[in-house]
Short mmCIF file of C-alpha atoms and ligand atoms in Angstrom, two decimals:
data_model
loop_
_atom_site.label_atom_id
_atom_site.label_comp_id
_atom_site.label_asym_id
_atom_site.label_seq_id
_atom_site.Cartn_x
_atom_site.Cartn_y
_atom_site.Cartn_z
CA MET V 1 -3.89 15.50 -15.21
CA ASN V 2 -2.61 18.42 -17.23
CA LYS V 3 0.17 18.22 -19.78
CA ASN V 4 1.08 21.77 -20.76
CA THR V 5 3.97 23.67 -22.25
CA THR V 6 5.75 24.13 -18.92
CA ASN V 7 5.65 20.34 -18.41
CA TRP V 8 3.87 20.33 -15.11
CA ILE V 9 1.93 17.12 -14.54
CA ASP V 10 -0.79 17.52 -11.93
CA GLU V 11 -3.22 15.32 -10.07
CA TYR V 12 -6.46 17.25 -9.55
CA HIS V 13 -8.33 16.55 -6.34
CA LYS V 14 -11.28 18.48 -4.92
CA GLY V 15 -10.17 21.88 -6.20
CA SER V 16 -6.48 21.37 -5.40
CA ARG V 17 -3.72 20.13 -7.61
CA TYR V 18 -0.56 18.24 -6.81
CA GLY V 19 2.13 18.42 -9.42
CA LEU V 20 5.63 17.58 -10.50
CA GLU V 21 7.70 19.16 -13.22
CA GLY V 22 8.91 16.64 -15.75
CA GLN V 23 8.51 14.86 -19.07
CA ILE V 24 5.79 12.40 -19.96
CA LEU V 25 7.43 9.16 -21.14
CA ILE V 26 4.35 6.98 -21.57
CA ASP V 27 0.64 7.74 -21.55
CA LYS V 28 -1.52 4.78 -22.55
CA ARG V 29 -4.68 2.91 -21.72
CA SER V 30 -4.91 -0.64 -20.48
CA ARG V 31 -8.14 -2.63 -20.26
CA PHE V 32 -8.65 -1.16 -16.78
CA GLN V 33 -7.15 2.31 -16.65
CA ARG V 34 -4.96 5.08 -18.00
CA ILE V 35 -1.29 4.48 -17.21
CA THR V 36 1.22 7.34 -17.27
CA ILE V 37 4.93 7.43 -16.54
CA ILE V 38 6.73 10.72 -16.18
CA ASP V 39 10.35 11.57 -15.57
CA SER V 40 10.27 14.23 -12.87
CA LYS V 41 13.06 16.56 -11.80
CA ARG V 42 12.39 16.20 -8.10
CA TYR V 43 11.55 12.53 -7.52
CA GLY V 44 12.72 10.66 -10.61
CA LYS V 45 10.40 8.51 -12.68
CA ALA V 46 6.84 8.34 -11.39
CA LEU V 47 3.68 6.36 -12.13
CA LEU V 48 0.12 7.72 -12.34
CA LEU V 49 -3.02 5.61 -12.73
CA ASN V 50 -6.07 7.44 -14.06
CA GLY V 51 -4.24 10.72 -13.44
CA CYS V 52 -3.51 9.97 -9.75
CA TRP V 53 0.00 9.65 -8.36
CA MET V 54 0.90 6.13 -7.34
CA THR V 55 4.62 6.06 -6.76
CA ALA V 56 7.91 7.76 -7.63
CA GLU V 57 11.45 6.41 -7.62
CA ARG V 58 12.85 8.82 -5.05
CA GLN V 59 9.99 8.86 -2.56
CA GLU V 60 8.39 5.44 -2.74
CA LYS V 61 9.94 4.28 0.52
CA THR V 62 7.78 6.69 2.52
CA TYR V 63 4.86 4.55 1.37
CA HIS V 64 6.12 0.98 0.93
CA GLU V 65 8.12 0.66 4.16
CA CYS V 66 5.18 1.95 6.19
CA LEU V 67 2.70 -0.47 4.65
CA ALA V 68 4.90 -3.58 4.83
CA HIS V 69 7.07 -3.54 7.94
CA PRO V 70 4.59 -3.02 10.79
CA ALA V 71 2.82 -6.15 9.49
CA LEU V 72 5.81 -8.27 8.49
CA CYS V 73 7.67 -7.51 11.72
CA SER V 74 4.82 -8.59 13.97
CA ALA V 75 2.98 -11.54 12.38
CA GLY V 76 3.52 -14.85 14.25
CA ASP V 77 5.02 -16.52 11.13
CA LEU V 78 6.02 -15.45 7.65
CA LYS V 79 5.32 -18.66 5.75
CA ARG V 80 2.72 -17.23 3.36
CA VAL V 81 2.18 -13.57 2.55
CA LEU V 82 -0.42 -12.12 0.17
CA ILE V 83 -0.32 -8.73 -1.54
CA ILE V 84 -3.40 -7.54 -3.39
CA GLY V 85 -2.49 -4.82 -5.93
CA GLY V 86 1.02 -3.47 -5.72
CA GLY V 87 1.84 -4.18 -9.37
CA ASP V 88 4.74 -1.71 -9.33
CA GLY V 89 6.61 -4.16 -7.07
CA GLY V 90 7.53 -1.77 -4.23
CA THR V 91 5.54 -3.48 -1.49
CA ALA V 92 6.71 -6.94 -2.60
CA ARG V 93 10.32 -5.74 -2.53
CA GLU V 94 9.97 -4.61 1.10
CA CYS V 95 8.28 -7.91 2.04
CA LEU V 96 10.94 -10.02 0.36
CA ARG V 97 13.66 -8.27 2.34
CA HIS V 98 12.44 -10.38 5.29
CA SER V 99 14.53 -13.54 5.20
CA ALA V 100 11.87 -15.41 7.23
CA LEU V 101 9.35 -14.97 4.41
CA GLU V 102 8.87 -18.28 2.60
CA TYR V 103 6.21 -17.64 -0.05
CA LEU V 104 4.58 -14.52 -1.48
CA ASP V 105 1.50 -14.25 -3.69
CA LEU V 106 1.38 -10.91 -5.52
CA VAL V 107 -2.07 -10.54 -7.10
CA GLU V 108 -2.36 -7.62 -9.52
CA ILE V 109 -5.37 -7.12 -11.78
CA ASP V 110 -3.58 -5.17 -14.52
CA GLU V 111 -0.63 -6.80 -16.24
CA VAL V 112 0.16 -3.54 -18.05
CA VAL V 113 0.96 -1.94 -14.66
CA VAL V 114 3.44 -4.73 -13.98
CA GLU V 115 5.06 -4.60 -17.43
CA THR V 116 5.26 -0.80 -17.41
CA SER V 117 6.78 -0.75 -13.92
CA GLN V 118 9.31 -3.43 -14.81
CA LYS V 119 10.40 -1.39 -17.82
CA TYR V 120 10.33 2.18 -16.46
CA LEU V 121 10.62 1.75 -12.69
CA PRO V 122 13.07 -1.16 -12.33
CA THR V 123 14.30 0.00 -8.91
CA LEU V 124 10.82 -0.40 -7.44
CA GLY V 125 10.76 -4.16 -7.76
CA GLY V 126 14.53 -4.70 -7.92
CA SER V 127 15.21 -8.44 -8.00
CA ILE V 128 11.73 -9.56 -6.90
CA TRP V 129 10.58 -10.58 -10.37
CA ASN V 130 13.13 -13.42 -10.29
CA ASP V 131 12.79 -14.27 -6.60
CA GLN V 132 11.89 -17.96 -6.21
CA ARG V 133 9.66 -17.12 -3.25
CA MET V 134 7.35 -14.94 -5.32
CA ASN V 135 4.30 -15.98 -7.33
CA LEU V 136 2.89 -13.22 -9.56
CA ALA V 137 -0.77 -13.76 -10.45
CA ILE V 138 -2.56 -11.45 -12.88
CA GLU V 139 -6.01 -11.73 -11.37
CA ASP V 140 -8.75 -9.78 -9.67
CA GLY V 141 -7.77 -9.48 -6.00
CA VAL V 142 -11.39 -9.42 -4.84
CA SER V 143 -12.02 -12.76 -6.46
CA TRP V 144 -8.67 -14.15 -5.19
CA VAL V 145 -9.53 -13.47 -1.54
CA SER V 146 -13.07 -14.81 -2.00
CA LYS V 147 -11.62 -18.13 -3.21
CA ALA V 148 -8.66 -18.46 -0.81
CA LYS V 149 -8.78 -20.99 2.05
CA ASN V 150 -9.66 -20.04 5.61
CA ASP V 151 -6.78 -19.34 7.98
CA TYR V 152 -4.17 -19.50 5.20
CA TYR V 153 -1.97 -16.37 5.12
CA ASP V 154 0.32 -15.01 7.82
CA VAL V 155 0.09 -11.51 6.37
CA VAL V 156 -2.47 -10.00 3.98
CA ILE V 157 -1.56 -6.61 2.48
CA VAL V 158 -3.81 -4.47 0.30
CA ASP V 159 -1.84 -2.04 -1.86
CA GLY V 160 -4.53 -0.61 -4.09
CA SER V 161 -5.20 2.80 -5.52
CA ASP V 162 -8.04 5.15 -4.53
CA PRO V 163 -11.56 3.67 -4.23
CA VAL V 164 -12.63 4.36 -7.81
CA GLY V 165 -12.10 2.26 -10.96
CA PRO V 166 -10.46 -1.14 -10.51
CA ALA V 167 -9.64 -0.53 -6.81
CA LYS V 168 -13.21 0.25 -5.72
CA GLY V 169 -13.84 -3.30 -4.51
CA LEU V 170 -10.79 -3.13 -2.21
CA PHE V 171 -12.60 -0.91 0.29
CA ASN V 172 -15.80 -2.80 1.02
CA LYS V 173 -17.06 -4.93 3.89
CA GLU V 174 -17.24 -8.23 2.05
CA PHE V 175 -13.69 -7.87 0.76
CA PHE V 176 -12.30 -7.03 4.22
CA GLU V 177 -14.28 -9.90 5.79
CA ASN V 178 -12.64 -12.27 3.35
CA CYS V 179 -9.24 -10.81 4.22
CA ARG V 180 -9.91 -11.61 7.88
CA ARG V 181 -11.21 -15.10 7.05
CA ILE V 182 -8.06 -16.07 5.13
CA LEU V 183 -5.72 -14.59 7.77
CA LYS V 184 -4.20 -16.89 10.40
CA THR V 185 -5.15 -16.19 14.01
CA ASN V 186 -1.63 -14.92 14.71
CA GLY V 187 -1.45 -13.02 11.42
CA VAL V 188 -1.56 -9.32 10.55
CA PHE V 189 -3.61 -7.48 7.96
CA ALA V 190 -2.51 -4.15 6.42
CA THR V 191 -4.07 -1.78 3.93
CA GLN V 192 -3.41 1.69 2.64
CA SER V 193 -6.29 3.72 4.10
CA GLU V 194 -6.09 7.05 2.27
CA SER V 195 -5.51 10.54 3.68
CA PRO V 196 -7.10 11.82 6.91
CA GLU V 197 -7.26 15.22 5.19
CA SER V 198 -7.93 14.90 1.47
CA PHE V 199 -9.92 11.64 1.72
CA HIS V 200 -11.28 12.31 5.21
CA GLU V 201 -14.58 10.43 4.83
CA VAL V 202 -13.12 7.41 3.06
CA HIS V 203 -10.40 7.24 5.68
CA VAL V 204 -12.78 7.33 8.65
CA GLU V 205 -15.19 4.86 7.03
CA THR V 206 -12.38 2.45 6.18
CA VAL V 207 -10.87 2.50 9.65
CA ASN V 208 -14.28 2.06 11.29
CA LEU V 209 -15.10 -0.82 8.98
CA LEU V 210 -11.85 -2.54 9.88
CA LYS V 211 -12.44 -1.92 13.59
CA ASN V 212 -15.73 -3.78 13.22
CA ILE V 213 -14.25 -6.68 11.29
CA PHE V 214 -10.97 -7.32 13.11
CA GLU V 215 -10.69 -7.81 16.87
CA TYR V 216 -7.96 -5.16 16.83
CA ALA V 217 -7.44 -2.44 14.21
CA GLN V 218 -5.60 0.83 14.25
CA PRO V 219 -4.44 3.45 11.74
CA LEU V 220 -0.87 4.66 11.46
CA TYR V 221 -0.05 8.10 10.01
CA GLY V 222 2.80 9.24 7.80
CA TRP V 223 3.35 11.19 4.63
CA VAL V 224 3.68 10.64 0.90
CA PRO V 225 4.53 14.05 -0.55
CA ILE V 226 3.12 13.43 -4.04
CA TYR V 227 -0.32 12.30 -2.81
CA PRO V 228 -3.17 14.80 -2.23
CA SER V 229 -2.34 16.73 0.98
CA GLY V 230 0.83 14.64 1.41
CA TRP V 231 -0.61 13.23 4.65
CA TRP V 232 -1.32 9.51 4.44
CA SER V 233 -2.44 6.51 6.48
CA TRP V 234 -2.16 2.74 6.63
CA THR V 235 -4.41 0.62 8.83
CA PHE V 236 -3.45 -2.66 10.49
CA GLY V 237 -5.72 -5.39 11.76
CA ALA V 238 -5.16 -8.50 13.88
CA ILE V 239 -7.20 -11.24 15.53
CA ASP V 240 -5.45 -12.58 18.63
CA SER V 241 -3.96 -9.33 20.01
CA PRO V 242 -2.89 -5.87 18.80
CA ARG V 243 0.33 -7.57 17.74
CA PHE V 244 1.09 -4.92 15.09
CA HIS V 245 2.35 -2.79 18.01
CA ASN V 246 5.05 -5.28 18.88
CA PRO V 247 7.71 -5.81 16.22
CA ILE V 248 9.75 -8.98 16.80
CA ASN V 249 13.43 -8.41 17.48
CA SER V 250 14.86 -10.83 14.91
CA ARG V 251 12.69 -9.26 12.17
CA ILE V 252 13.81 -5.75 13.15
CA GLN V 253 17.45 -6.85 12.96
CA ASP V 254 16.80 -8.30 9.51
CA ILE V 255 15.65 -5.07 7.88
CA ALA V 256 16.03 -1.94 10.03
CA SER V 257 19.52 -0.85 9.04
CA LYS V 258 18.45 -0.38 5.41
CA CYS V 259 15.12 1.35 6.02
CA GLU V 260 14.77 5.00 5.15
CA ILE V 261 11.67 5.79 7.24
CA TRP V 262 10.51 2.75 9.17
CA SER V 263 11.97 1.90 12.56
CA PRO V 264 10.29 0.60 15.73
CA ARG V 265 10.55 4.12 17.14
CA TRP V 266 9.03 5.73 14.04
CA GLN V 267 6.24 3.16 14.07
CA LYS V 268 5.38 3.82 17.73
CA GLY V 269 5.07 7.54 17.09
CA ALA V 270 3.15 7.05 13.84
CA PHE V 271 0.47 4.96 15.57
CA GLU V 272 0.20 7.65 18.25
CA ALA V 273 -0.01 10.50 15.73
CA ILE V 274 -3.74 10.21 15.29
CA PRO V 275 -5.35 13.60 14.63
CA ALA V 276 -7.78 14.59 17.41
CA CYS V 277 -10.67 15.09 14.98
CA ILE V 278 -10.20 11.58 13.58
CA GLU V 279 -9.95 10.03 17.03
CA ARG V 280 -13.36 11.53 17.87
CA GLU V 281 -14.88 9.97 14.77
CA LEU V 282 -13.51 6.47 15.27
CA GLU V 283 -15.60 3.81 16.92
CA LYS V 284 -14.01 2.46 20.09
N1 SPD B 301 -3.81 8.31 -3.91
C1 SPD B 301 -2.97 7.24 -4.26
C2 SPD B 301 -3.11 6.03 -3.42
C3 SPD B 301 -2.29 4.94 -4.00
C4 SPD B 301 -1.90 3.89 -3.08
N2 SPD B 301 -1.19 2.80 -3.72
C5 SPD B 301 -0.01 3.13 -4.38
C6 SPD B 301 0.69 1.94 -4.95
C7 SPD B 301 2.12 1.92 -4.64
N3 SPD B 301 2.66 0.61 -4.65
#
């Protein structure tokens, strides 16, 4: 990240940089990472962790809707949902828009991310922090899933950062196997799975790993303009059928009119929009 006189704040990635013009409001270190908030001209206030863009007020929906709704709209039940990471509150907010959702565990390792987001990015979480259905746990997500009961959650969502630092453990086989173990047979798993362009290898490895662990797994492609290359992916897994392709009507009715990006039609196209070079690298 570069703070210079012209107030451009950049994420550096493999010889490219991705920047916004704005003012740095906070730049501090927690026990786990560097946490920065900027006020950008284009997208409003934005959060970086270890110099990498995480979210921004006026473009977060391109990420959070795409991670949450394909899973929440297609799981058999919505009694218990788990989010690992997601301390800014955006994914939880999208989940809690589903009136069928009864109970949500939000497990974030870094309480400073939560506190900073509550203070500087209040629109991300909105009213979730006082929602009776939500339980916020400041804990290591890897350890949480290793201790959770078999067949317990209707939806498991992983909303971590890139696979370095505190999020590294959210991309490995043992972690994903535990996610499958704690998922109900008619449940749906979802994770952010990096960019098919700027994180090509991580993306392919992650999708292939999930294809080996879940009976059904498939990536969905969209965009998050502030992330490296802007091109992003989320991968969904299920046990009893590829149910993430079939959003349930009552759930669609519950949320669709207020979504900015997600719709059943968008979702269908986004699952189909797999780049040819990635399709060749994925295991059948
Ligand atoms: N390269 C950044 C990937 C970050 C994904 N998670 C963002 C968290 C938003 N809730």
